PDB file of C-alpha atoms in Angstrom:
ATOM      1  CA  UNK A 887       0.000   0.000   0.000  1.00 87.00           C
ATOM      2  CA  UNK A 888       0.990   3.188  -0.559  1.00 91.00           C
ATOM      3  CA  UNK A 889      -0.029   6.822   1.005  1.00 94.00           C
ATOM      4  CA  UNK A 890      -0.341  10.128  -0.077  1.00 95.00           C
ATOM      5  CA  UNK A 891      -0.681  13.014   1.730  1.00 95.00           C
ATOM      6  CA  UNK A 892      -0.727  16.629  -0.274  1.00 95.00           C
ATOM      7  CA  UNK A 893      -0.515  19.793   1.453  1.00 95.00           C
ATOM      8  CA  UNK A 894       0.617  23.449   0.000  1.00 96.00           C
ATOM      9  CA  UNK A 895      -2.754  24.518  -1.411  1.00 94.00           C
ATOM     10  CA  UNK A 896      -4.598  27.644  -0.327  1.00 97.00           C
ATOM     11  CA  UNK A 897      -6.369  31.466  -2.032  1.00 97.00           C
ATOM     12  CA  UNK A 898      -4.327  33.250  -4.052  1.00 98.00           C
ATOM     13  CA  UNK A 899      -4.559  36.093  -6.436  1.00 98.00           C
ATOM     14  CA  UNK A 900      -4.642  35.819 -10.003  1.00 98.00           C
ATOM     15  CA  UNK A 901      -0.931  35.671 -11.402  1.00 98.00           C
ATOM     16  CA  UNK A 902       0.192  34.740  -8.213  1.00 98.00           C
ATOM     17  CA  UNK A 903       2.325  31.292  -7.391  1.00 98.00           C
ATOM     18  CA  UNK A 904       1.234  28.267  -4.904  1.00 98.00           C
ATOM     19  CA  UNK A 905       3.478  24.944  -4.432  1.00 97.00           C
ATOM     20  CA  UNK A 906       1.472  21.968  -3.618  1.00 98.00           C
ATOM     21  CA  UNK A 907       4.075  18.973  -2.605  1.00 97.00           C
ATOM     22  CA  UNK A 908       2.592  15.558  -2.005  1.00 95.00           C
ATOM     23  CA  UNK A 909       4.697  12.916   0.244  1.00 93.00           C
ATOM     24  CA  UNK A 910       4.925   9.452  -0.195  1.00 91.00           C
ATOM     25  CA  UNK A 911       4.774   6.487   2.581  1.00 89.00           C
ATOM     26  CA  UNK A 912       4.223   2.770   2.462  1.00 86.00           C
ATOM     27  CA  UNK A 913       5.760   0.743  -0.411  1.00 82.00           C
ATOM     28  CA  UNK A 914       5.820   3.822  -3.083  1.00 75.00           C
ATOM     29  CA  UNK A 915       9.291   1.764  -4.681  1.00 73.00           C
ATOM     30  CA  UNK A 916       6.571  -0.556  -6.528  1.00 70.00           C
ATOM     31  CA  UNK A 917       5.287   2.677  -7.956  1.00 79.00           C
ATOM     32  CA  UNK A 918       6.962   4.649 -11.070  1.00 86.00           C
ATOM     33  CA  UNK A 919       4.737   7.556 -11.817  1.00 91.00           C
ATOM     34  CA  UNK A 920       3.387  10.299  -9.373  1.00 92.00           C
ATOM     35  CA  UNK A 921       1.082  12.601 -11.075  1.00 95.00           C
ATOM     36  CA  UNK A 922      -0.866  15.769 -10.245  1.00 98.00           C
ATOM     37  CA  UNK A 923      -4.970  15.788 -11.254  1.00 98.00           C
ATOM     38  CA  UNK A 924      -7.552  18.633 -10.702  1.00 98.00           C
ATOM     39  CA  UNK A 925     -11.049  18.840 -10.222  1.00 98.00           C
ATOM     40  CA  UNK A 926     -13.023  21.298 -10.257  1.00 97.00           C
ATOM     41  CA  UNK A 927     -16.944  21.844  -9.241  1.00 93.00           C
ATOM     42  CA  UNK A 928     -19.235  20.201 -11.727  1.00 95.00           C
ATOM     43  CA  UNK A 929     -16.395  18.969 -13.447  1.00 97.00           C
ATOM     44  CA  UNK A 930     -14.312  15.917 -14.401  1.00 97.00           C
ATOM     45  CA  UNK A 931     -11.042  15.017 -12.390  1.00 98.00           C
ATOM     46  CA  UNK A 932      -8.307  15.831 -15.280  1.00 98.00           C
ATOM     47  CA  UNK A 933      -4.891  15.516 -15.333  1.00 98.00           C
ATOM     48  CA  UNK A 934      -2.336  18.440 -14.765  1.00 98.00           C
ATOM     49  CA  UNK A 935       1.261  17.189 -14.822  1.00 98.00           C
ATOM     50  CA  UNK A 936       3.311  13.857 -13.957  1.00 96.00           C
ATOM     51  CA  UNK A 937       6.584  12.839 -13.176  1.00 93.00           C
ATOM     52  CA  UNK A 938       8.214   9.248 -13.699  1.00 90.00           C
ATOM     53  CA  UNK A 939      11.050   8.253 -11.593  1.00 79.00           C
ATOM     54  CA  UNK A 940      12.446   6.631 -14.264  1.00 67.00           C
ATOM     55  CA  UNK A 941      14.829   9.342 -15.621  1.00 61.00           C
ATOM     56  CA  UNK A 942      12.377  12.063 -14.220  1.00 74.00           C
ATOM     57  CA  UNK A 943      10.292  12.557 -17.317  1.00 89.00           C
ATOM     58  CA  UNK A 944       7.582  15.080 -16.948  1.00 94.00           C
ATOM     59  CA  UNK A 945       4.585  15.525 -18.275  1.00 96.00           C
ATOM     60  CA  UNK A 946       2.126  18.055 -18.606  1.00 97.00           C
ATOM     61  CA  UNK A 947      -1.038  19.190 -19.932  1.00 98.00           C
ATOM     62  CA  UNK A 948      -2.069  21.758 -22.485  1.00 97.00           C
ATOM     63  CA  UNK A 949      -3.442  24.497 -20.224  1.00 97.00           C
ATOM     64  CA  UNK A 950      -0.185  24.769 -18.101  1.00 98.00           C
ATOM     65  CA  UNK A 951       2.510  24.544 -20.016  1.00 98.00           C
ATOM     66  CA  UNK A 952       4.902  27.057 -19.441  1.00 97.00           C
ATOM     67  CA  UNK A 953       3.255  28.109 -15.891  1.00 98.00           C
ATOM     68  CA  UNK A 954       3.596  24.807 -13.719  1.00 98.00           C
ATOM     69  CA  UNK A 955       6.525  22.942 -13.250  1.00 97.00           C
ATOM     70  CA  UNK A 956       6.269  19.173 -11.480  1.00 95.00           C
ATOM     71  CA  UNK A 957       9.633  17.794  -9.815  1.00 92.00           C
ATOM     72  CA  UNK A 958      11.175  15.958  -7.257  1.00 85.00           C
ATOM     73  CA  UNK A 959      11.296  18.064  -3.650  1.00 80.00           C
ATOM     74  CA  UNK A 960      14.705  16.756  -2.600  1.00 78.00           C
ATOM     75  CA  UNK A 961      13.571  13.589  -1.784  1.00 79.00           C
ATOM     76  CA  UNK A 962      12.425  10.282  -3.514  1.00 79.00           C
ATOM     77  CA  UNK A 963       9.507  10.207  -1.796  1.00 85.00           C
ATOM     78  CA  UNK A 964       8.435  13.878  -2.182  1.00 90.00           C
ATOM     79  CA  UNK A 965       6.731  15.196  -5.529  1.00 92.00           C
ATOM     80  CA  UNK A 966       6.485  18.751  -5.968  1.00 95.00           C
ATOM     81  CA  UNK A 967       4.091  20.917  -8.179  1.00 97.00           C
ATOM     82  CA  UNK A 968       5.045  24.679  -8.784  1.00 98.00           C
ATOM     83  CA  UNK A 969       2.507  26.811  -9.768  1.00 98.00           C
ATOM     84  CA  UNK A 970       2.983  30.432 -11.448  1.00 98.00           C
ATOM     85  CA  UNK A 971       1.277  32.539 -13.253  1.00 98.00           C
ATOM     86  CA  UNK A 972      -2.201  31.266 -11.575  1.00 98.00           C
ATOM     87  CA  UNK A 973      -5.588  32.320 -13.242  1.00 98.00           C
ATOM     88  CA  UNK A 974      -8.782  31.577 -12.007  1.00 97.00           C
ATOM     89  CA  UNK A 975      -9.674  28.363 -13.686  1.00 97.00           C
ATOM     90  CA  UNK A 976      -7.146  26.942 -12.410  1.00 98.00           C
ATOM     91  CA  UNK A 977      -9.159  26.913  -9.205  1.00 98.00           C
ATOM     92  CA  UNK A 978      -9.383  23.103  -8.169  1.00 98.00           C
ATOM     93  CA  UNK A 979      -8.905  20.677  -5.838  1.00 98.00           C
ATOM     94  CA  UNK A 980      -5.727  19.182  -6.518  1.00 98.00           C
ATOM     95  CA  UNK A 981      -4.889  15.802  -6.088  1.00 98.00           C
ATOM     96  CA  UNK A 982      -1.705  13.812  -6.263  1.00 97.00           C
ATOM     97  CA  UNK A 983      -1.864   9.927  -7.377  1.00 96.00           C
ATOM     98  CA  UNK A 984       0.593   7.166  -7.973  1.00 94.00           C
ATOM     99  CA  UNK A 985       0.641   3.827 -10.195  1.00 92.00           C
ATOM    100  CA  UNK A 986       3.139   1.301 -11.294  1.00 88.00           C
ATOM    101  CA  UNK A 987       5.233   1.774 -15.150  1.00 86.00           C
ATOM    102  CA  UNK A 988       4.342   4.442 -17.075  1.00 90.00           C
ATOM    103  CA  UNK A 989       1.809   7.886 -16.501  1.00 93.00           C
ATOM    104  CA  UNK A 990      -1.482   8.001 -17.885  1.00 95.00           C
ATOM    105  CA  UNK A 991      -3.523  10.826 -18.190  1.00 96.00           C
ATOM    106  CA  UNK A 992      -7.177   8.841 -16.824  1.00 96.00           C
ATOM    107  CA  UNK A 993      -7.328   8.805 -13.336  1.00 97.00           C
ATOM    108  CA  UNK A 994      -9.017   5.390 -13.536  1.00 96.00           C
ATOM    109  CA  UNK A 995      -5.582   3.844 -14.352  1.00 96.00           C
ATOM    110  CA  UNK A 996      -4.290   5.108 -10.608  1.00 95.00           C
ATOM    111  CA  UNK A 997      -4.024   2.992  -8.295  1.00 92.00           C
ATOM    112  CA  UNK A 998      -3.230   5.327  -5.113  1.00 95.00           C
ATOM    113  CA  UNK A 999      -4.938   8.859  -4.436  1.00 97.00           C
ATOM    114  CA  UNK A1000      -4.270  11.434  -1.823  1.00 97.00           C
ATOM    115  CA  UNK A1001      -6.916  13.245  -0.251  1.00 97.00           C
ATOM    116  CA  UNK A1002      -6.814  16.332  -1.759  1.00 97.00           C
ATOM    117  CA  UNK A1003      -5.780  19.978  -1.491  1.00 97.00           C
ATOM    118  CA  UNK A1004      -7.973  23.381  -2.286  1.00 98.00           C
ATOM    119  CA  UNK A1005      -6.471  25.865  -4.592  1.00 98.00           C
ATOM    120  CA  UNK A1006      -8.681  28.776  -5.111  1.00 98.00           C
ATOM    121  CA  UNK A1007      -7.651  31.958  -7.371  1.00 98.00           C
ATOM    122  CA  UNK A1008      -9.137  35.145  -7.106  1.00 97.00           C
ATOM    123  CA  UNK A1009     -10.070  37.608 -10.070  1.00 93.00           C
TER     124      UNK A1009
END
């Protein structure tokens, strides 16, 4: 089993920066990829960004290319998101999940989901 715990989210002003980190606990070594999803009210959980610990390839979608940034926090257990450049749909809850081999962009192919963070931006 593995555990995963987010924290870092919070209300912010557009263009402003948040970084959401997610720790890892349990038997994350039988996991490869650690990715970032967001869902917001009335809306499908969608993926944001991913990270495989297999050469640290990253991964990101569309919509925040060029203002988020996922990496390693120091630590192999520790999976960072930086945020920048926030606008207000990126308002969310923000969830971190793990699975064996490669990413996938569907949460249904996760096998390991942390509760959850807030991140609200303001107009």
């Amino acid at each position: 089993q593995v555990q995963l715990v987010e924290s870092g989210g919070g209300l912010v002003q557009a263009g402003g920066s948040l970084r959401l980190s997610c720790a890892a606990s349990g038997s994350f070594f039988d996991t490869n990829a650690m990715s970032w999803f967001r869902q917001a009210p009335g809306k499908e959980r969608e993926f944001v960004a991913a990270i495989e610990r297999g050469g640290d390839r990253t991964y990101y979608t569309d919509s925040v290319k060029g203002r988020f940034s996922v990496s390693r926090g120091g630590a192999i257990n520790i999976v960072e998101l930086q945020m920048n450049g926030l606008k207000p749909e990126d308002t969310a809850v923000y969830y971190c999940a793990a699975k064996s081999f490669s990413y996938a962009k569907y949460p249904s192919a996760y096998d390991y989901w942390g509760q959850g963070t807030q991140v609200t931006v303001s107009s």
